Short mmCIF file of C-alpha atoms in Angstrom, two decimals:
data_model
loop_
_atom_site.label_atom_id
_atom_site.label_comp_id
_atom_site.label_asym_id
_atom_site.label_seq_id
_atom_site.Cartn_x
_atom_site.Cartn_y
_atom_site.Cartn_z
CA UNK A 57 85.88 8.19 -22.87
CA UNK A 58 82.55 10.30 -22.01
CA UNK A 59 82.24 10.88 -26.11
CA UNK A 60 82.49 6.80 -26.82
CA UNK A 61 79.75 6.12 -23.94
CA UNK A 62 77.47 8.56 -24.87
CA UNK A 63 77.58 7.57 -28.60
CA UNK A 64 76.63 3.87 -27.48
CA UNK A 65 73.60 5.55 -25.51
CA UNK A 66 70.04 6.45 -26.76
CA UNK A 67 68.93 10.04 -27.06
CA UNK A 68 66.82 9.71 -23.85
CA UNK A 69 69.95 8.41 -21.98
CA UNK A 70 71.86 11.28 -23.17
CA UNK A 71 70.16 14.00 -22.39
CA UNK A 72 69.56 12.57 -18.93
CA UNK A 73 73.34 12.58 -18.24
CA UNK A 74 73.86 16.36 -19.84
CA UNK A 75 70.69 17.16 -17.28
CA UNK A 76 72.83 15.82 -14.58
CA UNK A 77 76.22 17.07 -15.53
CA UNK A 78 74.63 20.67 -16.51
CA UNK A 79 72.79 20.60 -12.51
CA UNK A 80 76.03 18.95 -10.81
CA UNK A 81 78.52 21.60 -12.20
CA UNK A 82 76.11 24.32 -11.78
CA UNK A 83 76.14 23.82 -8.01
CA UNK A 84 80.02 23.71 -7.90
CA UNK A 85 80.27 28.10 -7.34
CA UNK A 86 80.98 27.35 -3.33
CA UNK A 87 83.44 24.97 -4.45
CA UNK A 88 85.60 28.40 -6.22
CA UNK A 89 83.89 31.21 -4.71
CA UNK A 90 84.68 30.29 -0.88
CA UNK A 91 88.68 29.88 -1.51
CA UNK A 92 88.89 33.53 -3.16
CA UNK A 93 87.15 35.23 -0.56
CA UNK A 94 89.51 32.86 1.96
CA UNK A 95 92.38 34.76 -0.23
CA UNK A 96 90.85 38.41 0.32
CA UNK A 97 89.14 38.93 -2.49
CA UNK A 98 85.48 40.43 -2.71
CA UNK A 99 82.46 39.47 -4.52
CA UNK A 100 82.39 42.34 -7.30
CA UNK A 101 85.95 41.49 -8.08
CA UNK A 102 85.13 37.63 -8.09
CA UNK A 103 81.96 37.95 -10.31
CA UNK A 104 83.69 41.05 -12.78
CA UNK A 105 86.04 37.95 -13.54
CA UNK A 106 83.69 35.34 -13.81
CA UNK A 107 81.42 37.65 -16.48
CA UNK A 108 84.80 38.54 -17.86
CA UNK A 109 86.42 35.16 -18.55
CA UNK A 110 82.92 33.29 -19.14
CA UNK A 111 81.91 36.12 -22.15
CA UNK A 112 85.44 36.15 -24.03
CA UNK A 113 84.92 32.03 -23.72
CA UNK A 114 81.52 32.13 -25.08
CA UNK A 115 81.85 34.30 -27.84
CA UNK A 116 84.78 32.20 -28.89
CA UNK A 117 82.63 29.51 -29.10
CA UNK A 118 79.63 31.11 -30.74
CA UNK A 119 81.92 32.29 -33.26
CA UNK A 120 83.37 28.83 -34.18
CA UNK A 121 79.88 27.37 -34.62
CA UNK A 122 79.23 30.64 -36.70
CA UNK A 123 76.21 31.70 -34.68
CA UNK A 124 75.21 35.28 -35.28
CA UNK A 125 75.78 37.62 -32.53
CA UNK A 126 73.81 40.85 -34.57
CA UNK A 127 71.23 42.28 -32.41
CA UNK A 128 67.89 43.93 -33.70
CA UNK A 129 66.37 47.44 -32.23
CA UNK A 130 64.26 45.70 -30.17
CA UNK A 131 66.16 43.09 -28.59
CA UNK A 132 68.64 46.03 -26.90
CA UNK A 133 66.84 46.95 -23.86
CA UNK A 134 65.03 43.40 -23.18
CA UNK A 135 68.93 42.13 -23.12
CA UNK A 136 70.38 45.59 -21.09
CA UNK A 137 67.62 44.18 -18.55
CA UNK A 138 67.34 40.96 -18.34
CA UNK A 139 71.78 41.48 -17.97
CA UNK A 140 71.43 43.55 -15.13
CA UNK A 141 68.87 40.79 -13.44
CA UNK A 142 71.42 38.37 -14.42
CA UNK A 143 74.34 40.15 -12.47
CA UNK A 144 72.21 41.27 -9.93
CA UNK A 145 71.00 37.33 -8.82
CA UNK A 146 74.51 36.99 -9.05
CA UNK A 147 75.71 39.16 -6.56
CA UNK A 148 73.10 38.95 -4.09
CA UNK A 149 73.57 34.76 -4.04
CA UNK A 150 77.58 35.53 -3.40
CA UNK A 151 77.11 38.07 -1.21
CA UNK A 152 75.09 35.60 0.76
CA UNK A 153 77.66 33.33 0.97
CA UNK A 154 79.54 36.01 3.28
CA UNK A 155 76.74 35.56 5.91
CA UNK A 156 75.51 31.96 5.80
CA UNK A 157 76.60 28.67 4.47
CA UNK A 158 76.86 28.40 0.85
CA UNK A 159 74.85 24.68 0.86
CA UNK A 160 71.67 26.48 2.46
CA UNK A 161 71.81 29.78 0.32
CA UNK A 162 71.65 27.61 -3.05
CA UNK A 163 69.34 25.51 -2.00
CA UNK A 164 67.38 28.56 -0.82
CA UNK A 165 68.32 29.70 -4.18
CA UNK A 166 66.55 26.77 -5.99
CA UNK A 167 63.00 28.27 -5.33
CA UNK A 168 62.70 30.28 -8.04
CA UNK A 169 60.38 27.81 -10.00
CA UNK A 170 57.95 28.63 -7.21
CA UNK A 171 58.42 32.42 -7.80
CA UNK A 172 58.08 32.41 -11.41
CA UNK A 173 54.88 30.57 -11.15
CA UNK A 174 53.85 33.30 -8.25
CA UNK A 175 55.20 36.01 -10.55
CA UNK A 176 52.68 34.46 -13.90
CA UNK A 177 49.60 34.14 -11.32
CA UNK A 178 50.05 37.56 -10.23
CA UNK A 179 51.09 39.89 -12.96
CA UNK A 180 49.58 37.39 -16.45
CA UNK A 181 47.28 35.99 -15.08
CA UNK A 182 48.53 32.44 -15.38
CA UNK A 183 45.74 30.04 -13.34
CA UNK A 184 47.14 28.79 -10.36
CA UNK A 185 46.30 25.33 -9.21
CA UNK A 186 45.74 23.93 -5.57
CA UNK A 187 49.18 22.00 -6.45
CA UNK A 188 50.84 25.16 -7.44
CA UNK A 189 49.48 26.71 -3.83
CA UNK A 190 50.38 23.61 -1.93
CA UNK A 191 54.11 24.05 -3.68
CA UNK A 192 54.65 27.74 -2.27
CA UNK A 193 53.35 27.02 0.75
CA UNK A 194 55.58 23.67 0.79
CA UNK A 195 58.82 25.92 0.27
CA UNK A 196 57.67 28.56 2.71
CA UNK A 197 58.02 25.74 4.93
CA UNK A 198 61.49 24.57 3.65
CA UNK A 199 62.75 28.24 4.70
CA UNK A 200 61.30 28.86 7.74
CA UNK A 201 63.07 25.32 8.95
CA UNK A 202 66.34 26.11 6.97
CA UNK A 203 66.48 29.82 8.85
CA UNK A 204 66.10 28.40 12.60
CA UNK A 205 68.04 25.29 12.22
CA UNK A 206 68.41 23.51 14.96
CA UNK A 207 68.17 25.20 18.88
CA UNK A 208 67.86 28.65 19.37
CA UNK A 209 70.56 29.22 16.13
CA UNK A 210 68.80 30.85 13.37
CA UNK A 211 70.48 31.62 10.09
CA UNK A 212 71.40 35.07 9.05
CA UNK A 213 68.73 37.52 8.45
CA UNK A 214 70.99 39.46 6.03
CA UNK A 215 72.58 36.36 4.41
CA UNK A 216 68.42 35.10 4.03
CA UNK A 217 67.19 38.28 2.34
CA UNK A 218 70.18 38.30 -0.12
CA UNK A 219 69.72 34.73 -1.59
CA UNK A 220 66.24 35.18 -1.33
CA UNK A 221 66.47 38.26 -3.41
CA UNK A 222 68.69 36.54 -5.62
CA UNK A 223 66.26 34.00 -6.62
CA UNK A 224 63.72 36.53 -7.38
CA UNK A 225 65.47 38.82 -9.03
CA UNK A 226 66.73 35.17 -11.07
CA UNK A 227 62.90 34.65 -10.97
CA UNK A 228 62.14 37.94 -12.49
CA UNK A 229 65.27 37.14 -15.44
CA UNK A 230 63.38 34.22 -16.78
CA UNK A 231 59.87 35.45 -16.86
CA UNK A 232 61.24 38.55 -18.81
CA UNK A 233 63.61 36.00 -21.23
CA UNK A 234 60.36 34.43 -21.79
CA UNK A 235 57.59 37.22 -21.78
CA UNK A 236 59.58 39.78 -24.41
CA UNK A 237 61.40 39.67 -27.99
CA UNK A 238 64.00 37.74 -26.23
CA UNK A 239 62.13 34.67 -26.26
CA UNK A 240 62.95 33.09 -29.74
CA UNK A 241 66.56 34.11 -28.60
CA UNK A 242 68.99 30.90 -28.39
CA UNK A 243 70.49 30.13 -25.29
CA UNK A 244 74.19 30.57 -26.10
CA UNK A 245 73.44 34.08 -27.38
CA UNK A 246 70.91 34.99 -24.80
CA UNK A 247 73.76 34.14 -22.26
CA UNK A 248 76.51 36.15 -23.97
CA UNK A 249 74.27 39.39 -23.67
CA UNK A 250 73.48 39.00 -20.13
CA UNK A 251 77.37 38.06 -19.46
CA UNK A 252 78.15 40.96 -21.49
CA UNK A 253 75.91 43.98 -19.95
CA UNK A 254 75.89 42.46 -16.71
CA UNK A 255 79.43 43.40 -16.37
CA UNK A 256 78.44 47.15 -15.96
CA UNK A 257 77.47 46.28 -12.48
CA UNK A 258 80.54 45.03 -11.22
CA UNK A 259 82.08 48.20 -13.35
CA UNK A 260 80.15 50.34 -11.50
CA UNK A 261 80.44 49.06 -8.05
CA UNK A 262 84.02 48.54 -8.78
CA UNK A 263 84.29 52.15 -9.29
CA UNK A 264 84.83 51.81 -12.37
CA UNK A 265 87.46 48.80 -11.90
CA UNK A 266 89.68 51.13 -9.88
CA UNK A 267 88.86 48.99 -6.98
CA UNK A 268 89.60 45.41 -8.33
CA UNK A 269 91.43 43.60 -7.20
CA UNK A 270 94.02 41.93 -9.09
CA UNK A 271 95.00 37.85 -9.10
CA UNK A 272 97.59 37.31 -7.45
CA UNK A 273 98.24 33.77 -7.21
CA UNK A 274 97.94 30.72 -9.73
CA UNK A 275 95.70 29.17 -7.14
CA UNK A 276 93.40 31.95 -8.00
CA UNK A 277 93.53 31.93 -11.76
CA UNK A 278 92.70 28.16 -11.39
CA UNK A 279 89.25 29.24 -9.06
CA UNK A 280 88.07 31.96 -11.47
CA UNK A 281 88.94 30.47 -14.76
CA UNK A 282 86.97 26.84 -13.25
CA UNK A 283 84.05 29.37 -12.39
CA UNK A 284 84.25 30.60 -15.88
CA UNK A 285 84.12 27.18 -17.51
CA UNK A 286 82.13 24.57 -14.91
CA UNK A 287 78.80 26.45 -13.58
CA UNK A 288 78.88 28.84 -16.10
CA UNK A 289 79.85 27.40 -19.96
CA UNK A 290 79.72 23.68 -19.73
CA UNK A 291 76.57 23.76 -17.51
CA UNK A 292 74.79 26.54 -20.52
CA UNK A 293 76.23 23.50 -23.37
CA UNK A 294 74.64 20.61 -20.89
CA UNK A 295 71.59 22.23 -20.18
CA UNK A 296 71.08 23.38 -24.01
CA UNK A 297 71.67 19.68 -25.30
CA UNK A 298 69.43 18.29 -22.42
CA UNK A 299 66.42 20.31 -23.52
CA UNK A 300 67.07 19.63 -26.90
CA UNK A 301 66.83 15.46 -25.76
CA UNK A 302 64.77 15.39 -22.86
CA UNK A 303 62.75 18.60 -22.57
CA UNK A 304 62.79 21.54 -20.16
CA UNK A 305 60.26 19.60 -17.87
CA UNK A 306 62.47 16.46 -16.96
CA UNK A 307 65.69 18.91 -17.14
CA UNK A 308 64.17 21.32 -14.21
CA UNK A 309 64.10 18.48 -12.38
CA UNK A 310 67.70 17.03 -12.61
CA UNK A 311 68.36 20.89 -11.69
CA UNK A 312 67.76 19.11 -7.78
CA UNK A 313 70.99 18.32 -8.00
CA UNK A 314 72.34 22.06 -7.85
CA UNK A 315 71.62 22.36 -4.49
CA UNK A 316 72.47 18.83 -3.76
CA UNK A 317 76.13 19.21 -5.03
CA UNK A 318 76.23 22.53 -3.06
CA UNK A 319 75.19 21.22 0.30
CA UNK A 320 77.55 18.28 -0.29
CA UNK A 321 80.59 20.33 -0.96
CA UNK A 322 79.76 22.66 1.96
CA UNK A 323 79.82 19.53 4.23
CA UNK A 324 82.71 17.70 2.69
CA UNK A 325 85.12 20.23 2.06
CA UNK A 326 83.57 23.35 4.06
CA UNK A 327 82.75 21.68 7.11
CA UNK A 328 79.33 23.24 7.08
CA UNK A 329 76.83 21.92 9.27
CA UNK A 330 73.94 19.70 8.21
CA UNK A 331 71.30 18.64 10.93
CA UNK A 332 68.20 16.74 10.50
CA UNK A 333 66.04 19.96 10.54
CA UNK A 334 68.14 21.01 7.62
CA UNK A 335 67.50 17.92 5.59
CA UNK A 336 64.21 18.35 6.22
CA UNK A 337 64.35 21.55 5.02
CA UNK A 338 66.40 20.82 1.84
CA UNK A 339 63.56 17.64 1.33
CA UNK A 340 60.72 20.30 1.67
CA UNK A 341 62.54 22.97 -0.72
CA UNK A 342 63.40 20.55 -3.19
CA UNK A 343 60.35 18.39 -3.58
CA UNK A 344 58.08 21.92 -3.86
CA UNK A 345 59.74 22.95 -6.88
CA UNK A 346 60.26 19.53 -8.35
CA UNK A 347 56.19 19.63 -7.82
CA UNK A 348 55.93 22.89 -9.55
CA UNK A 349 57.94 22.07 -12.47
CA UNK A 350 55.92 19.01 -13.25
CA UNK A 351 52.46 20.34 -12.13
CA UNK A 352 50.93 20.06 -15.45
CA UNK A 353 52.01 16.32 -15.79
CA UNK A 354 50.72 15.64 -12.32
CA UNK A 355 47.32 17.42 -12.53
CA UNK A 356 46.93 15.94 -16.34
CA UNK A 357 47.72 12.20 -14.58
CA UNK A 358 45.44 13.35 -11.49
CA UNK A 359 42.68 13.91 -14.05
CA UNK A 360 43.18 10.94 -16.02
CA UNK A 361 43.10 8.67 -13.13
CA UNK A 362 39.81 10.04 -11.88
CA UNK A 363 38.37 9.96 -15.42
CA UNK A 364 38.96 6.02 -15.00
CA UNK A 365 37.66 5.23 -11.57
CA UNK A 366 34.80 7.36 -12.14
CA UNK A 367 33.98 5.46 -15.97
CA UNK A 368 34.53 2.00 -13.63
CA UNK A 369 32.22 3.29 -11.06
CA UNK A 370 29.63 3.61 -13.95
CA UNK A 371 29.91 0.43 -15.24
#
């Protein structure tokens, strides 16, 4: 049914519904993560599957469409790091959901545009803008209202400094995706690798996967093979055809919805709270990185707009 509408759509139209899928799946982890730790099981075990499951499902698909999966020399230690960045963003953003709600620590999550343009000001010298400065100090905002809430509560100080470390060290995986040999890399492949050697740190902390802990129930299975397939494959395919359609630009930007879907889910099915301070919070959040994303579009319309009222002042 979803095949036969999209063929009857333009490519504009279809990439904005991939952009949307890709960002609505994306922000359905809660929705899986939250009922295995209900079950007993802990984040390393929960993300060793995920990696496991999602890179045996990849490659399966990489294969049938014949990509290549050869490596040269000097794409091994870009992809060993960027992997370990990968897993690491990873476990800090689940281990946050152990300490605060899952709706607020994605959303929290959903900075990292703003620390990626932070991270090219400060270490490449990338020119920052006054909208760019406006946009950090927008999200500062956002977090400072989403970690008191409402009263005298305040959020988690652990649960804040793990999804906040999460983003940058998701932050940090981008600008080095994009800064190194990895950058001509496709998307699918890129993925696989990061899957692939990010599973050393849940080997690791796993002791070595004498400490995982086994499924036990079909319930389970269902949860980690759904992680495997919904935020983690089918929201790489979406995202890759919506770039391909639409651009990166106007595909960041349906990524609001991650932390929409998250919050929703944490209300709906979680119970979590959501006050008006939060909203506002979530509005702040969302709307800075929205703003950095498209920056160059604004300041190029900004500029254009001037250009004309000052050539009608003239005349």
């Amino acid at each position: 049914m979803l095949n036969f509408i999209l063929l009857k759509m333009s490519s504009t139209s279809k990439g904005i519904i991939y952009g949307i899928i890709a960002a609505i799946v994306y922000g359905l982890n809660p929705l899986f993560a939250l009922p295995l730790y209900k079950d007993g099981m802990s984040p390393d075990s929960v993300l060793f599957y995920r990696y496991a499951f999602a890179a045996i499902i990849l490659a399966i698909m990489l294969k049938t469409q014949k990509q290549s999966l050869a490596l040269k020399k000097n794409e091994i230690i870009p992809l060993i790091i960027v992997g370990l960045l990968f897993s690491f963003s990873s476990l800090f953003l689940f281990q946050s959901f152990l300490y605060m709600e899952a709706g607020l620590a994605c959303t929290i999550l959903f900075v990292y545009p703003v620390m990626v343009a932070v991270i090219m000001f400060v270490f490449f010298h990338e020119k920052a803008s006054w909208l760019t400065i406006f946009c950090v100090l927008l999200a500062l905002s956002g977090i400072v209202l989403l970690y008191h809430g409402d009263g005298d509560e305040t959020l988690s100080l652990t649960g804040m400094i793990l999804v906040i470390l999460s983003s940058l060290a998701y932050a940090i995986y981008i600008v080095g995706a994009n800064q190194s040999s990895l950058r001509n890399m496709t998307t699918g492949k890129l993925t696989f690798y990061a899957l692939l050697f990010g599973l050393s740190v849940y080997i690791i902390r796993l002791r070595f996967l004498t400490d995982l802990q086994p499924i036990t129930s079909a319930g389970s299975w269902m949860d980690l093979l759904a992680m495997a397939i919904f935020p983690t494959i089918i929201s790489l395919v979406c995202i890759a055809s919506a770039i391909h359609r639409i651009g990166s630009t106007l595909t960041a930007v349906l990524g609001a919805l991650e932390p929409v879907t998250a919050l929703i889910i944490g209300v709906i099915v979680f119970h979590e709270k959501l006050t008006t301070r939060i909203m506002i919070g979530v509005v702040m959040v969302i709307t800075a990185v929205t703003l950095v994303i498209m920056g160059n579009s604004i300041i190029q319309f900004t500029k254009k707009v001037s250009a004309q009222i000052s050539a009608r002042r003239r005349g």
